[in-house]
PDB file of C-alpha atoms in Angstrom:
ATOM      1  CA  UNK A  10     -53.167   9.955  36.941  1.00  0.00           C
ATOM      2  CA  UNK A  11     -49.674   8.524  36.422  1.00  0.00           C
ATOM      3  CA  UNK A  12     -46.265   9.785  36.425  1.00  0.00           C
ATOM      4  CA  UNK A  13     -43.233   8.244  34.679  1.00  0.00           C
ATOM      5  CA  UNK A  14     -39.373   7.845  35.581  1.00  0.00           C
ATOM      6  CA  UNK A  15     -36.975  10.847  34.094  1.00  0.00           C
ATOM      7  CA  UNK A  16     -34.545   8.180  33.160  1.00  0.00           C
ATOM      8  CA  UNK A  17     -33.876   4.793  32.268  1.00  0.00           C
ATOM      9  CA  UNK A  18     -32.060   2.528  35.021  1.00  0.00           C
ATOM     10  CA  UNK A  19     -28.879   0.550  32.688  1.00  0.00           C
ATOM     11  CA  UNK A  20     -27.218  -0.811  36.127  1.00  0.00           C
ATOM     12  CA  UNK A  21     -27.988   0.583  39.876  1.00  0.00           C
ATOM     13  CA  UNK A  22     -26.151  -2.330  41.667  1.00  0.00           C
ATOM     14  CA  UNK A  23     -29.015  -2.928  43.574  1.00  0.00           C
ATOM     15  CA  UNK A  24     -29.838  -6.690  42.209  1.00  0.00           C
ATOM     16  CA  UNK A  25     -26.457  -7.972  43.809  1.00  0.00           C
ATOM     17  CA  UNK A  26     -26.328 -10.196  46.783  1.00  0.00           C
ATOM     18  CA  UNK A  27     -23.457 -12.590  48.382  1.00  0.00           C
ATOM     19  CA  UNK A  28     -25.146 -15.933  47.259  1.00  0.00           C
ATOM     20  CA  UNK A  29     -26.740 -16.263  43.949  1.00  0.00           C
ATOM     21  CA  UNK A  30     -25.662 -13.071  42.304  1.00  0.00           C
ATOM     22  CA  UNK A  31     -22.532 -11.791  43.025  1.00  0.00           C
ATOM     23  CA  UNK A  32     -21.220  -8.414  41.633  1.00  0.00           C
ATOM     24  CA  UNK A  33     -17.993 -10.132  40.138  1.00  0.00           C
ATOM     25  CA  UNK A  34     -20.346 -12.618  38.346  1.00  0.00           C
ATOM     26  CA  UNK A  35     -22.415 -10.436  36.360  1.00  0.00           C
ATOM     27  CA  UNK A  36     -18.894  -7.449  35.764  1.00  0.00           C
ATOM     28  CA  UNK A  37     -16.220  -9.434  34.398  1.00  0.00           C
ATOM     29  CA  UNK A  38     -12.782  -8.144  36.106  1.00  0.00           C
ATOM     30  CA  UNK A  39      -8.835  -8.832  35.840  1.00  0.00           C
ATOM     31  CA  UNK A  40      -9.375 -12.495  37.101  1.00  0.00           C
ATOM     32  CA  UNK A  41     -11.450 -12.700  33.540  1.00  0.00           C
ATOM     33  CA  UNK A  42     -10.055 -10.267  31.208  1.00  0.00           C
ATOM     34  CA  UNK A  43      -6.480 -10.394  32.455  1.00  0.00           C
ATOM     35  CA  UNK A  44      -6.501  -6.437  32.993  1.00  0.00           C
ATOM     36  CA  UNK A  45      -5.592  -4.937  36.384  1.00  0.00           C
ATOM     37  CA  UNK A  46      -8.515  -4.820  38.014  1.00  0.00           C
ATOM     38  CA  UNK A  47     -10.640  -6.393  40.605  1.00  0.00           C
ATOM     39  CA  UNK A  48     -14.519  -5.889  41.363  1.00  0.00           C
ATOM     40  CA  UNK A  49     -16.023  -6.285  44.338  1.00  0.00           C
ATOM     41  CA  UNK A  50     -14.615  -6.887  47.584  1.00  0.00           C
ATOM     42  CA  UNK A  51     -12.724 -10.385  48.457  1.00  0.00           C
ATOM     43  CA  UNK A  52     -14.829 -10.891  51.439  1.00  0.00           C
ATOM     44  CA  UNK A  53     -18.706 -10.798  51.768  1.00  0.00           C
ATOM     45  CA  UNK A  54     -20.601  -7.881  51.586  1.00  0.00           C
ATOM     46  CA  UNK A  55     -19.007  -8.362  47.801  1.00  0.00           C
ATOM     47  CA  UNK A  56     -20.795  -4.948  46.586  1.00  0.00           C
ATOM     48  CA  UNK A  57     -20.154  -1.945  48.819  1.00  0.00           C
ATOM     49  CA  UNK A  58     -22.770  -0.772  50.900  1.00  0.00           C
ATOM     50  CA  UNK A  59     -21.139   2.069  52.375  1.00  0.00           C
ATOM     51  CA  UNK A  60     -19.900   4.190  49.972  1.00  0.00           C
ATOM     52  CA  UNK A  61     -23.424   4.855  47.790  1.00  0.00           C
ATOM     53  CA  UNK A  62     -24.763   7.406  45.497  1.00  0.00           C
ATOM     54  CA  UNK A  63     -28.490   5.910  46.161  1.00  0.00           C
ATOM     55  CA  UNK A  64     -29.775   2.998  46.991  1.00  0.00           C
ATOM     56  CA  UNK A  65     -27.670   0.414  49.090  1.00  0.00           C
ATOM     57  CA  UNK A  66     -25.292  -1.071  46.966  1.00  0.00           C
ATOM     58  CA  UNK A  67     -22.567   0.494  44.217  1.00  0.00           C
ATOM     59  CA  UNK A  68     -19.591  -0.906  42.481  1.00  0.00           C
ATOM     60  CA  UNK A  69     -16.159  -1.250  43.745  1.00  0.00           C
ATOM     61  CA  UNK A  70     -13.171  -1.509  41.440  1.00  0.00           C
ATOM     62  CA  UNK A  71     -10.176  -1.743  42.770  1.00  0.00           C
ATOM     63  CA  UNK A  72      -6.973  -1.521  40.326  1.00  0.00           C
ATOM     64  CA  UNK A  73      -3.630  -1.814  39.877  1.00  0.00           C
ATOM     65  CA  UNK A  74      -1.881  -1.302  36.245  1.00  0.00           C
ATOM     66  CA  UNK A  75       1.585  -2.677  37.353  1.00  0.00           C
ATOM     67  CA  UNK A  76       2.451  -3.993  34.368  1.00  0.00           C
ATOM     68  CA  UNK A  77      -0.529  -3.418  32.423  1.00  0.00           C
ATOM     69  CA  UNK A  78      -1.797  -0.353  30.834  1.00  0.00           C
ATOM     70  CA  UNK A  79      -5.540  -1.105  31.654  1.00  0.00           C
ATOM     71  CA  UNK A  80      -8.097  -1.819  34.145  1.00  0.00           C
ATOM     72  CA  UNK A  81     -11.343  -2.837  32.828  1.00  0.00           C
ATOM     73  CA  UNK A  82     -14.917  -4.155  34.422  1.00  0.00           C
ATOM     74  CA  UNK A  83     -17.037  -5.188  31.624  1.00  0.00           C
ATOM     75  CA  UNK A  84     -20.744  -6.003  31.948  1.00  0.00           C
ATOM     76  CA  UNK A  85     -22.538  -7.937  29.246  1.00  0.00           C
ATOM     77  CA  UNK A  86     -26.000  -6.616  28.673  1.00  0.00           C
ATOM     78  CA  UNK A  87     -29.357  -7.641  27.457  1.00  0.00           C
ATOM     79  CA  UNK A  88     -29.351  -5.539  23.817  1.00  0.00           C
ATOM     80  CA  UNK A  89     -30.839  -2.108  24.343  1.00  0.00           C
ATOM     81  CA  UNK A  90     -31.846   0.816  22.443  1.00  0.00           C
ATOM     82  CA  UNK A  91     -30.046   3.776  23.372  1.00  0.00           C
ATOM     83  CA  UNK A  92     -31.685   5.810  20.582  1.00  0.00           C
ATOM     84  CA  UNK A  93     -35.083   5.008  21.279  1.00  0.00           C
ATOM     85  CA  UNK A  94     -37.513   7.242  23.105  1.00  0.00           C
ATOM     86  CA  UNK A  95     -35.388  10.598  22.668  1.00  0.00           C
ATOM     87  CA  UNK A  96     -32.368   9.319  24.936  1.00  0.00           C
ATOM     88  CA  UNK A  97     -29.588  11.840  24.563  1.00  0.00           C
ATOM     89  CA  UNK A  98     -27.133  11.363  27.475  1.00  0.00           C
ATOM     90  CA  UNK A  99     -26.142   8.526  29.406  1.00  0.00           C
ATOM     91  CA  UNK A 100     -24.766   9.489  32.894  1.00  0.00           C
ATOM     92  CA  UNK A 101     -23.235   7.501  36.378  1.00  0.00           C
ATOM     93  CA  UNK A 102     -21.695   8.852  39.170  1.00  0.00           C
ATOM     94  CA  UNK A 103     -17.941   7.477  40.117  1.00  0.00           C
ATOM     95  CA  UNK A 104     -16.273   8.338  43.505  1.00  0.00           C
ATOM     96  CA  UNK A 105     -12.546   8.200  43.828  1.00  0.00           C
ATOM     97  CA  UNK A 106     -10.102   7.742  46.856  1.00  0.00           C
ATOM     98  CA  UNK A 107      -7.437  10.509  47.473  1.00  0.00           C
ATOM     99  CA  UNK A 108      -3.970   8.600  45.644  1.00  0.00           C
ATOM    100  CA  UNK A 109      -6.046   7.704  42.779  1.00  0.00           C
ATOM    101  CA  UNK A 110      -3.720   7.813  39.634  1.00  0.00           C
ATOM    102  CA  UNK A 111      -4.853   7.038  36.309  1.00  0.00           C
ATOM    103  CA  UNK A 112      -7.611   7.879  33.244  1.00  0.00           C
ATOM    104  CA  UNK A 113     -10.876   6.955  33.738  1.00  0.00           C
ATOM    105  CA  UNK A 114     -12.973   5.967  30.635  1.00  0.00           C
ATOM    106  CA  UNK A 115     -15.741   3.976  29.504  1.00  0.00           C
ATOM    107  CA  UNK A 116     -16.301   1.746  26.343  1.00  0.00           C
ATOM    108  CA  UNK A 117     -19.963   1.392  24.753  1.00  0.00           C
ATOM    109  CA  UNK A 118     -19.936  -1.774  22.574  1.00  0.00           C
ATOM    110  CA  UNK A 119     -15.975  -1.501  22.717  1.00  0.00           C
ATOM    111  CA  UNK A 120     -16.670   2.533  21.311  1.00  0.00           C
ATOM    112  CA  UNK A 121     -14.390   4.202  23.950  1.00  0.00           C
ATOM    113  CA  UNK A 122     -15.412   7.605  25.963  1.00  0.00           C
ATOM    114  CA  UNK A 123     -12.579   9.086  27.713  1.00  0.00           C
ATOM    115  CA  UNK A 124     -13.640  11.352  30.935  1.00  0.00           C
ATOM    116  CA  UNK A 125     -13.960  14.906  29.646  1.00  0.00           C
ATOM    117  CA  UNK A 126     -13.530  16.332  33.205  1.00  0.00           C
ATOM    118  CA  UNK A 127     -10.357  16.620  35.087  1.00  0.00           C
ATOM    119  CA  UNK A 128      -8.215  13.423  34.857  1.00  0.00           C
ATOM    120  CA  UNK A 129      -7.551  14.199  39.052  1.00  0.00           C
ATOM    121  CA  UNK A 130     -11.388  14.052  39.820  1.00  0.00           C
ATOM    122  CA  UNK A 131     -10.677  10.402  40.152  1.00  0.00           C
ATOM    123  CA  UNK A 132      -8.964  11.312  43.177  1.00  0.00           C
ATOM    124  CA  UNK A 133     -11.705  13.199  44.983  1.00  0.00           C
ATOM    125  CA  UNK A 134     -13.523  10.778  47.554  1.00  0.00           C
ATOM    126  CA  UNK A 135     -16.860  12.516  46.968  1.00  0.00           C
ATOM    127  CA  UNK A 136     -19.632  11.620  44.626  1.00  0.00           C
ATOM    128  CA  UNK A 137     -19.390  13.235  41.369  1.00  0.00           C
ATOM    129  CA  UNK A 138     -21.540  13.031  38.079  1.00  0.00           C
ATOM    130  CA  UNK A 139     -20.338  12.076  34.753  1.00  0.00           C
ATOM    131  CA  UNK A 140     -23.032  13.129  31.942  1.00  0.00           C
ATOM    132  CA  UNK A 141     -21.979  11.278  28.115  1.00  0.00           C
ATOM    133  CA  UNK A 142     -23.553  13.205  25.269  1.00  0.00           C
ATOM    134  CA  UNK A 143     -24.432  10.272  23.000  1.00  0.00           C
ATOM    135  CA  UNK A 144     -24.778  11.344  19.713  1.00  0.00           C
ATOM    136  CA  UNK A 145     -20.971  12.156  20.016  1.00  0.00           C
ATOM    137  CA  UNK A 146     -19.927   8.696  21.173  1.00  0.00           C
ATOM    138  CA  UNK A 147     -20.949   6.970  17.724  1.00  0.00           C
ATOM    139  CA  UNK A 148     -20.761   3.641  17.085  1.00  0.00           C
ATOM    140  CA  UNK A 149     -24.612   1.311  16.885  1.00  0.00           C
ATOM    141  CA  UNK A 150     -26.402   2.665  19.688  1.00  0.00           C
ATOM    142  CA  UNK A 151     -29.300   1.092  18.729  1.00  0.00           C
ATOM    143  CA  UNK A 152     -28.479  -2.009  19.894  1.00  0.00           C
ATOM    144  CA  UNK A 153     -25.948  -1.817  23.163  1.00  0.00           C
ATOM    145  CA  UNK A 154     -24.835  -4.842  24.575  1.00  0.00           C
ATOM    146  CA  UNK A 155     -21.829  -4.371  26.307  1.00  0.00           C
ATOM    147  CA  UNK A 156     -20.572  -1.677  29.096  1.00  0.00           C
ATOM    148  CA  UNK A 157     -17.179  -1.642  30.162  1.00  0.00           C
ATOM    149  CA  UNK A 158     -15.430   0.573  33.000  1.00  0.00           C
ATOM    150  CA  UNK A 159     -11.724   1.331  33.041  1.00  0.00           C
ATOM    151  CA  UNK A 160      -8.939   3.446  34.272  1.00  0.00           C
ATOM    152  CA  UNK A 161      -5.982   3.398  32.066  1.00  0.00           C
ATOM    153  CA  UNK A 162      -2.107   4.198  32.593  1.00  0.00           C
ATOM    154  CA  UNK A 163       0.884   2.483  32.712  1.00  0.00           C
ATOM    155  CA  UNK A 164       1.203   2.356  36.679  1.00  0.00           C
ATOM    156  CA  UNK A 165      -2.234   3.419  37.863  1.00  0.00           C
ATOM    157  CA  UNK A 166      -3.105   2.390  40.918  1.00  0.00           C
ATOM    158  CA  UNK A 167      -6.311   3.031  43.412  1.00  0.00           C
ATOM    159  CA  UNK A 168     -10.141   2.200  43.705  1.00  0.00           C
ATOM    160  CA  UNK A 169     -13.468   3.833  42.209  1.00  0.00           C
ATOM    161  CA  UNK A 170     -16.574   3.703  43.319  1.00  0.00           C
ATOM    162  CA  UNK A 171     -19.434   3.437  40.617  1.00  0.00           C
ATOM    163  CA  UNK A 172     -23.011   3.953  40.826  1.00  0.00           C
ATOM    164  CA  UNK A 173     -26.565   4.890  38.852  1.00  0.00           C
ATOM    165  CA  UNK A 174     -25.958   4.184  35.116  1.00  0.00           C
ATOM    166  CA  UNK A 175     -28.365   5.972  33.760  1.00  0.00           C
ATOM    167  CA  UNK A 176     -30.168   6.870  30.549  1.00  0.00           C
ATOM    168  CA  UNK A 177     -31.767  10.457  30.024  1.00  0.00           C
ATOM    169  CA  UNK A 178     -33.792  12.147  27.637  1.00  0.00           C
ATOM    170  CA  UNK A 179     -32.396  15.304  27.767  1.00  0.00           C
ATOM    171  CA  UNK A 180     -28.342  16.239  27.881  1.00  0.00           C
TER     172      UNK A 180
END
């Protein structure tokens, strides 16, 4: 007998340590891409391990838009095939922190997905799901390289937690 995983694991956090490979190493922040944004703490533990979905490590992105419109984290990613295998959705969980202000979105191969929920979810300091339908996010799927996090608005200002990038089979 065997059994198989629901989903395909894109980025859990869980590879990250304080030494060899540090969060802000592998998602490229403000200090690279000259947004407003900052990942991972400034002091070690670099990936938080207290606020998690699962597991025992998530993403921290801390922002400020003041004078910028954007805050992006990109990760660069071994290609993948998000159309192989019957995937359909691609889904993370994000947790805010009550004065949260801005738009959070994300940008497949630079193809940009705008939250469909609530714009002030990104102020609730709980965990919350975001499920992507895929097939309305066009753009080459087939071969996915790049993931990119941001918040945008002229102003914005606040942290959010990410965690369990996901790929699923069903919506």
């Amino acid at each position: 007998s065997f059994s198989t995983e629901e989903y395909l694991v894109v980025e859990d956090f869980e590879s990250y340590d304080d030494e060899d490979n540090r969060i802000y190493d592998a998602w490229l922040d403000g200090w690279v891409n000259e947004t407003g944004s900052t990942v991972g703490h400034l002091e070690s533990p670099f990936a938080e391990q207290t606020i998690v979905n699962s597991g025992n490590h998530a993403l921290p992105m801390f922002y400020d838009n003041a004078g910028v419109t954007v805050a992006e984290a990109t990760r660069a990613l071994p290609a993948q095939n998000w159309t192989a295998s019957g995937i359909k959705s691609l889904s993370l969980y994000f947790y805010g922190a009550q004065d949260n202000t801005g738009q959070l979105y994300l940008k497949i191969n630079g193809t940009k997905v705008v939250y469909n929920g609530d714009a002030g979810d990104i102020s609730n300091a709980q965990w919350q799901p975001w499920n992507i339908d895929l097939s309305t996010v066009g753009g080459n799927l087939s071969s996915v390289s790049e993931l990119t996090i941001g918040i945008e608005g002229a102003g914005a200002v606040g942290v959010v937690y990410i965690d369990d990038i996901r790929l699923y089979p069903n919506e």
